[in-house]
Coordinates of C-alpha atoms in Angstrom, one line a residue:
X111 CA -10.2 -7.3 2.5
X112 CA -6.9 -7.3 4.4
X113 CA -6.2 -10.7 6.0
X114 CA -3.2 -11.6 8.7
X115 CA 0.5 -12.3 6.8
X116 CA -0.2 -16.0 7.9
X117 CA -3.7 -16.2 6.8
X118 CA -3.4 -18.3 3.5
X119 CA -0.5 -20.6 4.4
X120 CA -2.2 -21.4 7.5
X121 CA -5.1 -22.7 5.1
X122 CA -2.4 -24.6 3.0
X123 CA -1.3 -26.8 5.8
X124 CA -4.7 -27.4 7.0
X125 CA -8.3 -26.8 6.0
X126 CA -10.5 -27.0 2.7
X127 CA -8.5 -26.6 -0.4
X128 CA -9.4 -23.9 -2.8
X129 CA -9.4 -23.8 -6.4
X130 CA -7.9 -20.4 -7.1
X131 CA -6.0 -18.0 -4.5
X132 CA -4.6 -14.5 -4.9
X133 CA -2.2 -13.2 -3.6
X134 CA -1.7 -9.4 -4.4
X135 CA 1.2 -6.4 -3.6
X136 CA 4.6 -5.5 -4.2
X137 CA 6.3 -7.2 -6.9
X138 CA 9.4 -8.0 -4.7
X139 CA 6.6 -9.8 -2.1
X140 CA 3.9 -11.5 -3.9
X141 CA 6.1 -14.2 -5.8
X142 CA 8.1 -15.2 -2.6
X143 CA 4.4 -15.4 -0.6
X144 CA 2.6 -17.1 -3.0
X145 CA 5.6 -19.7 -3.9
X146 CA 5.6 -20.1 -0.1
X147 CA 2.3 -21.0 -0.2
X148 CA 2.3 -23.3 -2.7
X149 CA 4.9 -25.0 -1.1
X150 CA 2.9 -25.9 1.7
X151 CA -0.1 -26.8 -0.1
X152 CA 2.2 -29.3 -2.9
X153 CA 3.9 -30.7 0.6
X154 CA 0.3 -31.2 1.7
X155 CA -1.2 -33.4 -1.2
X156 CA 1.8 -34.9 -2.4
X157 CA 2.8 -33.6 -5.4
X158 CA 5.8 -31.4 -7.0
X159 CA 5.2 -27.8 -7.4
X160 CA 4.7 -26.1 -11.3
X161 CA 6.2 -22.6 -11.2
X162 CA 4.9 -19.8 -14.2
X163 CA 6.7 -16.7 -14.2
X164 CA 5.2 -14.2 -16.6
X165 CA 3.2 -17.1 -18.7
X166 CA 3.1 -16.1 -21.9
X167 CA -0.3 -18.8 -22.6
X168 CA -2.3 -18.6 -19.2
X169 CA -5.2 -20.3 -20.9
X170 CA -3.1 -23.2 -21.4
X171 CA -2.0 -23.6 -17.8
X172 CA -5.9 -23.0 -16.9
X173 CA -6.3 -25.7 -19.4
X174 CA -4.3 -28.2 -18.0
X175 CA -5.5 -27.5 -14.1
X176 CA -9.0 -28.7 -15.5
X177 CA -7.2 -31.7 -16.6
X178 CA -7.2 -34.6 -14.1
X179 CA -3.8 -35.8 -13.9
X180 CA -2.3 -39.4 -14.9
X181 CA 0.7 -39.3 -12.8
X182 CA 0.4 -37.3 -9.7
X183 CA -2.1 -37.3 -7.5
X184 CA -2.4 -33.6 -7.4
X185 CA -1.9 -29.9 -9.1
X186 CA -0.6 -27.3 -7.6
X187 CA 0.8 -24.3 -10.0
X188 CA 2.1 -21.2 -9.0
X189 CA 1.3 -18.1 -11.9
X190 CA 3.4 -14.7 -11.2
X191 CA 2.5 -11.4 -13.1
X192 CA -0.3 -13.0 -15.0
X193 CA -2.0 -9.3 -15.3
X194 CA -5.6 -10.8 -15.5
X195 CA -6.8 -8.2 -12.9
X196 CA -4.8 -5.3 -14.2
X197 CA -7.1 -2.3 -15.4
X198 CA -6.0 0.3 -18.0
X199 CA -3.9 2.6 -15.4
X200 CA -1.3 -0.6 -15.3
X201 CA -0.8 -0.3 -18.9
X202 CA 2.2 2.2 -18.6
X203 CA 4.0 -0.7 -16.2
X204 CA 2.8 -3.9 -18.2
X205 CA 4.3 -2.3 -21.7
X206 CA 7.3 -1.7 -19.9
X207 CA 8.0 -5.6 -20.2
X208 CA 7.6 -5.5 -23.6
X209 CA 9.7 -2.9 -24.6
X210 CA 13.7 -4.2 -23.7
X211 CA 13.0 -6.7 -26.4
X212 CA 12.8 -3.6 -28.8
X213 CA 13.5 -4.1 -32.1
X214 CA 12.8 -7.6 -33.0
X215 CA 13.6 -8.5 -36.6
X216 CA 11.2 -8.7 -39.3
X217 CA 12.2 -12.4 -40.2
X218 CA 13.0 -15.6 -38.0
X219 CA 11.7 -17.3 -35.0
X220 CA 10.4 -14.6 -32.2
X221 CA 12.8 -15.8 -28.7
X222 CA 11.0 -16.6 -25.5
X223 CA 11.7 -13.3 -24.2
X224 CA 10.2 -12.1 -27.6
X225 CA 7.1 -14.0 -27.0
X226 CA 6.7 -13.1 -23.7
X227 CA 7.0 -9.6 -24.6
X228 CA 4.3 -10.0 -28.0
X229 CA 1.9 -11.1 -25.3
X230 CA 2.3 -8.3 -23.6
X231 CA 1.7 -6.0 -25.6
X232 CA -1.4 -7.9 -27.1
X233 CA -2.9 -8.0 -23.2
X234 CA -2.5 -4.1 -23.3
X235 CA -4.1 -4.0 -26.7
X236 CA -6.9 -5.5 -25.1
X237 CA -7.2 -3.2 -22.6
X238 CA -8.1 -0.4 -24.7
X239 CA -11.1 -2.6 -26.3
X240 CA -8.4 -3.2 -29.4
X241 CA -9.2 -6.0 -31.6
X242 CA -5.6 -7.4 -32.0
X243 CA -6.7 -9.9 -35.1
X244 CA -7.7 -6.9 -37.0
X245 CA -6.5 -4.4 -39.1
X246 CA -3.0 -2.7 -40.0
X247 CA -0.7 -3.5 -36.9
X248 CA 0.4 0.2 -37.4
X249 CA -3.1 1.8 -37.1
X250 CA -3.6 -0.5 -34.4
X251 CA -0.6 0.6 -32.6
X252 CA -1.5 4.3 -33.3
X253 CA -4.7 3.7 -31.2
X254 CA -2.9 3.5 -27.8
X255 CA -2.6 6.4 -25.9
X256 CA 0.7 8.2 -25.2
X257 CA 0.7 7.9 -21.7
X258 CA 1.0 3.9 -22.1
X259 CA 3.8 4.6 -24.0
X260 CA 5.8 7.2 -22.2
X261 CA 7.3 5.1 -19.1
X262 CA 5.9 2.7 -16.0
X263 CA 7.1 3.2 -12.7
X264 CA 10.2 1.8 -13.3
X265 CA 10.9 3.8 -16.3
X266 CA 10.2 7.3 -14.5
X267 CA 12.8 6.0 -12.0
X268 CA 16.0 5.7 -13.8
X269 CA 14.7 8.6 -15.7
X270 CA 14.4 11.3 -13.0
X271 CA 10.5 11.2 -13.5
X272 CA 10.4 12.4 -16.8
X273 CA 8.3 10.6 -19.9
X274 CA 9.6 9.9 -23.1
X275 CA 9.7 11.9 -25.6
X276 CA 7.4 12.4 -28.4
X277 CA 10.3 11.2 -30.9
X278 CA 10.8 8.2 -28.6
X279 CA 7.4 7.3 -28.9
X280 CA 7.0 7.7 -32.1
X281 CA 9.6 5.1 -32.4
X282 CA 8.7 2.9 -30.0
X283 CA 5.1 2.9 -31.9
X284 CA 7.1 2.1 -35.4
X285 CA 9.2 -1.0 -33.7
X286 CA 5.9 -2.1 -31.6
X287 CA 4.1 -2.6 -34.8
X288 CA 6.4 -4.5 -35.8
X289 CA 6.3 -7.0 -32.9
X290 CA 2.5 -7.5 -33.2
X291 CA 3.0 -8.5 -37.1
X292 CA 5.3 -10.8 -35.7
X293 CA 2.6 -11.6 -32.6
X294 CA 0.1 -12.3 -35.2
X295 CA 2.5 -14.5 -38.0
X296 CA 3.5 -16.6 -34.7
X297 CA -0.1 -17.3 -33.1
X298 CA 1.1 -15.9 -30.0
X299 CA -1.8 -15.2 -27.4
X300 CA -2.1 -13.0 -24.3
X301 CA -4.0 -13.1 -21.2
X302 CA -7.5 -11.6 -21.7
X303 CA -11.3 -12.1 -21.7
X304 CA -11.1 -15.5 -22.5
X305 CA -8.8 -16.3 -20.0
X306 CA -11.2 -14.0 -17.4
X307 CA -14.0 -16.0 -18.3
X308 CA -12.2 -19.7 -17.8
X309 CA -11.0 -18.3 -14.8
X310 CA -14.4 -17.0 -13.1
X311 CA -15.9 -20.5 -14.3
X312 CA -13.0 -22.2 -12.4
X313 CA -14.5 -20.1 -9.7
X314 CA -17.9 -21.6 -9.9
X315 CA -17.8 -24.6 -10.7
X316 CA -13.8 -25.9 -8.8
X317 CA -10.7 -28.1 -10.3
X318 CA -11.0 -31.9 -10.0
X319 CA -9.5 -32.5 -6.0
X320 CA -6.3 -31.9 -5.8
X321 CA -6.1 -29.0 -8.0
X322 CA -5.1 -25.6 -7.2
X323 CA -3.9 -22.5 -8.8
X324 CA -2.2 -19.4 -6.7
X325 CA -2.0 -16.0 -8.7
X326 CA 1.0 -13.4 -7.6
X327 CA 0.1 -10.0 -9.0
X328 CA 1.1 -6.5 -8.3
X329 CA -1.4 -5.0 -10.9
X330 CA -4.7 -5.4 -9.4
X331 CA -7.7 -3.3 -10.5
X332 CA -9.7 -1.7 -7.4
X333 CA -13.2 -3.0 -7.0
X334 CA -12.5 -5.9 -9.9
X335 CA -15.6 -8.2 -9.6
X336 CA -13.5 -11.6 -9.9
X337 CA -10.9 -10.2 -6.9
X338 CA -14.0 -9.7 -4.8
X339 CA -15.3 -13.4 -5.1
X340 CA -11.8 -14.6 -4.3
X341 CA -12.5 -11.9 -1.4
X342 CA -15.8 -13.9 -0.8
X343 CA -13.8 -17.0 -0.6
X344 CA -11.3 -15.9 1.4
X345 CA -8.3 -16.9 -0.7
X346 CA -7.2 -13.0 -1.6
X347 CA -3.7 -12.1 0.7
X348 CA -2.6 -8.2 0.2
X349 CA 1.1 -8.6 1.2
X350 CA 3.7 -6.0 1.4
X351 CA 1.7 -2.9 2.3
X352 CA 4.5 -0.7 3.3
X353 CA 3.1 2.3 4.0
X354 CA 4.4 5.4 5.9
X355 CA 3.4 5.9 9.7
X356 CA 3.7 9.2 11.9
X357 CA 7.0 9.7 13.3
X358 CA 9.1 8.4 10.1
X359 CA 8.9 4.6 10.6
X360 CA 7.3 2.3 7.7
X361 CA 4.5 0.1 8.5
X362 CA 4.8 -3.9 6.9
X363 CA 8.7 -3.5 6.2
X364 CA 9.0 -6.3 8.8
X365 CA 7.3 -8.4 5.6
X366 CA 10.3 -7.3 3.2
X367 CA 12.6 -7.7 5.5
X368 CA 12.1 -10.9 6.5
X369 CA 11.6 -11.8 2.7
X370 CA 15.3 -10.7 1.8
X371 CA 16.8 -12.1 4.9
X372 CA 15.6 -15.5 4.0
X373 CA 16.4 -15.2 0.7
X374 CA 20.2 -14.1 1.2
X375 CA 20.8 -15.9 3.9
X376 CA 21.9 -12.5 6.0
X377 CA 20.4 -10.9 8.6
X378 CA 20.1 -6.8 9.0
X379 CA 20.6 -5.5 12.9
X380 CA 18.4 -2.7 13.9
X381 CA 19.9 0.6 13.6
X382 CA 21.4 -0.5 10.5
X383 CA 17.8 -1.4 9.4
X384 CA 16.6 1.9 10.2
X385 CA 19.2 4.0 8.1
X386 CA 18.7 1.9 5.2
X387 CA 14.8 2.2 5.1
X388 CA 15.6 5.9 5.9
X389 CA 18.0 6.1 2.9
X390 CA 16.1 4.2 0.4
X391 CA 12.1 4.3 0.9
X392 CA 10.5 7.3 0.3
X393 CA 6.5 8.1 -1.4
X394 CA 6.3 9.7 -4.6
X395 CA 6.3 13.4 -3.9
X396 CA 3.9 15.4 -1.6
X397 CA 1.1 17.3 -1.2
X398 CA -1.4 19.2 1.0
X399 CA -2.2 16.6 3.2
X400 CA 1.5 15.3 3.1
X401 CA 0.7 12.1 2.2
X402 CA 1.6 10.3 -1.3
X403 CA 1.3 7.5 -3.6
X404 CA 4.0 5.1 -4.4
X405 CA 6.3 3.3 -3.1
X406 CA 6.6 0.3 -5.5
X407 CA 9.8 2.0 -7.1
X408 CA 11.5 2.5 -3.5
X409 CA 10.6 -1.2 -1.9
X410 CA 12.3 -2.5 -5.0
X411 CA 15.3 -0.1 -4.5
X412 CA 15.8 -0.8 -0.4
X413 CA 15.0 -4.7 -2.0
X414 CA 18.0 -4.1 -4.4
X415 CA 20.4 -2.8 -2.1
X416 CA 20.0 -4.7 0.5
X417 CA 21.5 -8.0 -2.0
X418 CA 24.0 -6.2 -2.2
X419 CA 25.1 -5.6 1.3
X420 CA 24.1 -9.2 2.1
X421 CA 26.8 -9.9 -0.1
X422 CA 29.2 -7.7 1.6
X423 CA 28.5 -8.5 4.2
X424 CA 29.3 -12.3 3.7
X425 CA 29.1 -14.7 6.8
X426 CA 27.8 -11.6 9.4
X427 CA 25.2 -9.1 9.9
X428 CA 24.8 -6.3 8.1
X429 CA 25.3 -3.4 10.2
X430 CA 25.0 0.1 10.3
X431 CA 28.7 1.0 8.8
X432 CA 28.2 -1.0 6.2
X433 CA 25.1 0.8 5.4
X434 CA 26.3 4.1 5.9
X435 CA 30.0 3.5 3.8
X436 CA 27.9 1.5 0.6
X437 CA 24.3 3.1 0.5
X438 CA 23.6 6.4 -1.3
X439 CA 20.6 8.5 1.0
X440 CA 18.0 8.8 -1.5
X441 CA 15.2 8.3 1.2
X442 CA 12.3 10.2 2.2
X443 CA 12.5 13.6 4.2
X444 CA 9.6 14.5 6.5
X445 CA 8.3 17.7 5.5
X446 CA 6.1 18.5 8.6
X447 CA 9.6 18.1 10.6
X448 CA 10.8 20.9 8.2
X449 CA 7.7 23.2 9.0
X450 CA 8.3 22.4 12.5
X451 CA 12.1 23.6 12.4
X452 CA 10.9 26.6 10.9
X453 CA 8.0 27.0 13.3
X454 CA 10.7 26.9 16.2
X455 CA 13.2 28.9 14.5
X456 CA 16.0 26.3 13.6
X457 CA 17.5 27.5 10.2
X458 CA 20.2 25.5 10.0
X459 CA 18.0 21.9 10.5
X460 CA 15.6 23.0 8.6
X461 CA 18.1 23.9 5.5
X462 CA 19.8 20.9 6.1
X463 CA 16.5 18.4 6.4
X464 CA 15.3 20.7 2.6
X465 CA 18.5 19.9 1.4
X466 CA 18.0 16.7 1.5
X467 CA 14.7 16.5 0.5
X468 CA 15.7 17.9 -2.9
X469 CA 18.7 16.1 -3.4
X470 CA 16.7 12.9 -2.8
X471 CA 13.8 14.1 -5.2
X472 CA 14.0 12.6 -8.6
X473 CA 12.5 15.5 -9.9
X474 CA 14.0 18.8 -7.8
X475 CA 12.1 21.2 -10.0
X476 CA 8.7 19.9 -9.0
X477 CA 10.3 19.0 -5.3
X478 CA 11.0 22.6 -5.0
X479 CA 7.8 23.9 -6.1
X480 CA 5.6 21.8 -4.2
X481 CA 7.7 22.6 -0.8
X482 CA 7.2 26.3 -1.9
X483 CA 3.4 25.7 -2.0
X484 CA 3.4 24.2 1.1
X485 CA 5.7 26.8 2.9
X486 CA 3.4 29.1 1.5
X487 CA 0.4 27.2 3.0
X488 CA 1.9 27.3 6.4
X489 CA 2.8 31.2 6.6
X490 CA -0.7 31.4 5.4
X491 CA -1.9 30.0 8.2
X492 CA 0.4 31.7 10.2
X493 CA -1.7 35.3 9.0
X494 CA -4.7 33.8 9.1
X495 CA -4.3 33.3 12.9
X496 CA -2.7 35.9 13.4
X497 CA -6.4 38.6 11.9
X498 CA -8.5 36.5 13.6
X499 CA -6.9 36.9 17.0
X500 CA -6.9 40.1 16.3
X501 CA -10.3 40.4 14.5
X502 CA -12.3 38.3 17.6
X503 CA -10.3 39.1 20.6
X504 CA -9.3 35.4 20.7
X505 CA -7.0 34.7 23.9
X506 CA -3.4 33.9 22.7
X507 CA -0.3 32.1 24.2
X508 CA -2.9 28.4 25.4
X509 CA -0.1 26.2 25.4
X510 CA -2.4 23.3 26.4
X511 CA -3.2 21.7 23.7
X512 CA -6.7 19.8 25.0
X513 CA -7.9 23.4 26.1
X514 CA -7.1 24.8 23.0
X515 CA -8.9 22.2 21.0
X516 CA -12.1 22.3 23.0
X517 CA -11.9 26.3 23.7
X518 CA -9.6 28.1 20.5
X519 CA -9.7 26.2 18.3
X520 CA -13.8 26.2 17.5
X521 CA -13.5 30.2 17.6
X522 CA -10.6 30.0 15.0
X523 CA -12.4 27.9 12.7
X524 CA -16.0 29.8 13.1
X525 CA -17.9 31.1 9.8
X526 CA -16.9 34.7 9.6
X527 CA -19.2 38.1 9.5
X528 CA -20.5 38.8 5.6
X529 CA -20.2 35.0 4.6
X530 CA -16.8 35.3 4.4
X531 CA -15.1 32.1 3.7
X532 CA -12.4 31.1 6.9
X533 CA -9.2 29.6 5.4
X534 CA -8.1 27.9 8.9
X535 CA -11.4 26.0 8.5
X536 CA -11.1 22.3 7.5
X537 CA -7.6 22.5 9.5
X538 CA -6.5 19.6 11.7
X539 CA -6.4 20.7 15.1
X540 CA -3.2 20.0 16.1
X541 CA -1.6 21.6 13.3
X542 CA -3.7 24.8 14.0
X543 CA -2.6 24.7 17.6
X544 CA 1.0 24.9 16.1
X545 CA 0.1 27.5 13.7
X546 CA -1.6 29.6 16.3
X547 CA 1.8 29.3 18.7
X548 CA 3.9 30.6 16.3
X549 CA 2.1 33.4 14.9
X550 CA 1.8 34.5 18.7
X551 CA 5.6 34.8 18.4
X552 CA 4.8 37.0 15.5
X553 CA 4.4 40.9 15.2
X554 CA 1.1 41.6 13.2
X555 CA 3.1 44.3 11.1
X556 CA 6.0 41.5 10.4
X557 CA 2.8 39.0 9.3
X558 CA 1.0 41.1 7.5
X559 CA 3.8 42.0 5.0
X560 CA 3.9 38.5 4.1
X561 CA 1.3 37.8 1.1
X562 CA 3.5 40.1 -1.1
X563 CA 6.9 38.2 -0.3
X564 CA 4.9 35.1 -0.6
X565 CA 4.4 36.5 -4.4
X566 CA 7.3 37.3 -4.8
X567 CA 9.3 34.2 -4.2
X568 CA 7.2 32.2 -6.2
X569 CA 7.5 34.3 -9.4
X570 CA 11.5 34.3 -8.4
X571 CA 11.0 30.9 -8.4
X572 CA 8.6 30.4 -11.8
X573 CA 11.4 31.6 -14.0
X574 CA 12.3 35.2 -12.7
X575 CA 15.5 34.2 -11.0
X576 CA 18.3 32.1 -12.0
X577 CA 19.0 30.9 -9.1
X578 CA 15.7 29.1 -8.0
X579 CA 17.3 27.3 -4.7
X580 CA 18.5 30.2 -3.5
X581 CA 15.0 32.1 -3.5
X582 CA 13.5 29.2 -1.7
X583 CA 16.4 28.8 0.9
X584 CA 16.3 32.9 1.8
X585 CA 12.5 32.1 2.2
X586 CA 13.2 29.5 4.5
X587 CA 15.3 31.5 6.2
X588 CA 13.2 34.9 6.5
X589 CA 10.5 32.6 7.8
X590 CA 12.0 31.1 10.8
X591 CA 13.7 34.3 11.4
X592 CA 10.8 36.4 11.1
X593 CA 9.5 38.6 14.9

């Protein structure tokens, strides 16, 4: 369920008072919503505020909300990054918490930061279906897979994408065991079952009037069966779905923005709004459809940069100079606006926009190989066109592209003589309409010679050549050059 950004606070000014709410998204969102929230709920009863960042006992705070209370009339508590709805693929991200405490000493008094970090690691213990009260903390530790141990989001990050190595595992496994010995000779407990349970009673059966608890969580498990009563309820608000929209522009960053400009005081004109979204945010890779997953990583980046030009910034605006002088352009590069340079013959934009696309990649090897595979993709469409023209008598050079789609298009994407599967088939029209105008600029003898090269470059560019860039640049070039 998706509700409207004012949704929930509406209800907390007004309207029936629920005993649990969620509210679920980007880290650098949900604490600021749900705090927000509260706010106007604790205004509403008459009460202070409780604020839980990262509780390291969520059962107790549970506890206490089931507690009527002696000297306020009502409860409202606010729990950030509980991870009670986090699944096994947050593990990566959760341990990731736990590990800057790394190593803890055998002997003394674990910190709060320590504690915080022992729990932790016993909720991702749990995960897995470990028993954390049983057996060696070493075999225990040797149970969890390597892929919770190799670097969360953020990790991959500052890392350039890549995992920890198998050394740096292995002695991240040696100095976690020794935290949960610690975990275990302190009594320190972590959000699990237990807490689940007291939680989906809470559900059920309410708080004494008054009460009220509001979860902020960015791990949220799809289809988890305690998210989709608070669904039921209405009391579940997804905030800071920034997603990418056709055309460049980003979808919900109105919700960041705001966000940071309350928060520093600063406000962000247009244009110089624009460059830094297109400097900073960017989806984790690409693929065929040229769409992609994350963009956690990148919201906290634009997030983190622009504190810091709010601070430059001082009494004014920040404005597009300031951007422009202070912000390094590590943003996201359309790649269909590449193809299309190509398609049109511009070398010089489209080296410039794959330049940049690299250079922003935090991983340039795999940037480079999957822009290969989709260059490859498009001049393969380019020759499929281009035989069935040929092989059907198809009329060429429809620059209309409604005619096309009802008329061409259908005959392009037909089933083909002998069962013969059609590769343009499954194509979006308006991409095949491109495709077909541009291999109609095409000689079939300068097309057809094209499978080889295709080979070619990409074993150039699987180790053949030592200068990989190059191969993919000349590629490029041959493409949009190509008659």
């Amino acid at each position: 369920m998706s509700q409207g950004s004012d949704t929930l606070f509406e209800i907390g000014s007004a309207g029936e008072l629920r005993s649990c709410y969620l509210v679920s998204g980007d880290r650098v969102l949900t604490e600021p919503a749900a705090i927000k929230f509260g706010e106007a709920m604790a205004a509403r009863v008459g009460c202070d505020l409780e604020v839980h960042r990262r509780p390291t006992r969520f059962s107790d705070i549970l506890v206490d909300l089931r507690t009527f209370s002696l000297f306020s009339p009502a409860k409202i508590v606010v729990a950030t990054e509980t991870g009670i709805f986090a699944d096994q693929t947050a593990a990566a991200d959760l341990l990731e918490d736990a590990l800057g405490v790394l190593p803890v000493e055998a002997l003394g008094d674990l910190s709060r930061g320590e504690r915080r970090a022992a729990s932790r690691l016993l909720q991702v213990l749990m995960l897995f279906q470990l028993d954390v009260t049983q057996g060696e903390a070493g075999i225990l530790i040797s149970r969890l897979p390597d892929t919770a141990l190799q670097g969360g989001k953020e990790y991959r990050k500052a890392h350039r994408q890549r995992p920890r190595t198998k050394a740096q595992v292995k002695l991240l496994r040696e100095q976690l065991g020794t935290l949960l010995e610690r975990a275990r000779l302190e009594a320190v407990q972590a959000c699990g079952e237990g807490d689940l349970l007291q939680l989906s009673e809470i559900l059920e059966n309410g708080l004494p009037p008054g009460h009220s608890l509001v979860l902020a969580e960015s791990s949220v498990a799809k289809q988890h069966p305690t998210v989709a009563i608070l669904e039921g309820q209405k009391a579940h608000q997804r905030v800071g779905s920034i997603e990418s929209e056709r055309g460049g522009g980003w979808s919900g960053l109105h919700l960041l923005v705001s966000e940071l400009a309350a928060e520093t005081g600063v406000e962000i004109n247009s244009k110089a709004l624009q460059e830094l979204s297109r400097r900073t945010l960017r989806e984790d890779g690409f693929g065929r459809s040229g769409k992609s997953g994350n963009l956690a990583a990148s919201t906290a980046r634009f997030a983190s940069e622009y504190r810091k030009l709010a601070t430059a910034a001082g009494d004014g605006e920040i404005g597009l100079e300031l951007v422009e002088s202070s912000v390094e352009d590590r943003g996201q590069e359309d790649v269909w606006k590449i193809l299309d340079a190509i398609g049109a013959g511009k070398v010089e934009s489209a080296i410039s926009r794959l330049r940049r696309l690299l250079d922003a990649s935090d991983d340039p090897i795999a940037a480079r190989l999957s822009f290969f595979s989709l260059l490859a993709e498009f001049v393969r469409h380019l020759t499929a066109v281009s035989g069935i023209v040929r092989m059907l008598d198809v009329p060429g050079g429809v620059q209309n592209y409604g005619q096309f789609k009802a008329k061409i298009a259908p005959a392009l994407q037909a089933d083909l003589d002998g069962d013969l599967p059609n590769p343009l088939a499954g194509l979006h029209p308006f991409r095949l309409h491109k495709a077909y105008l541009i291999a109609g600029k095409m000689s079939a003898a300068s097309l057809d010679t094209w499978p080889w090269r295709l080979l070619e470059a990409e074993l150039q560019l699987k180790g053949e050549s030592g200068q990989p860039e190059v191969v993919l640049f000349r590629l490029l070039t041959e493409v949009a050059l190509a008659k």
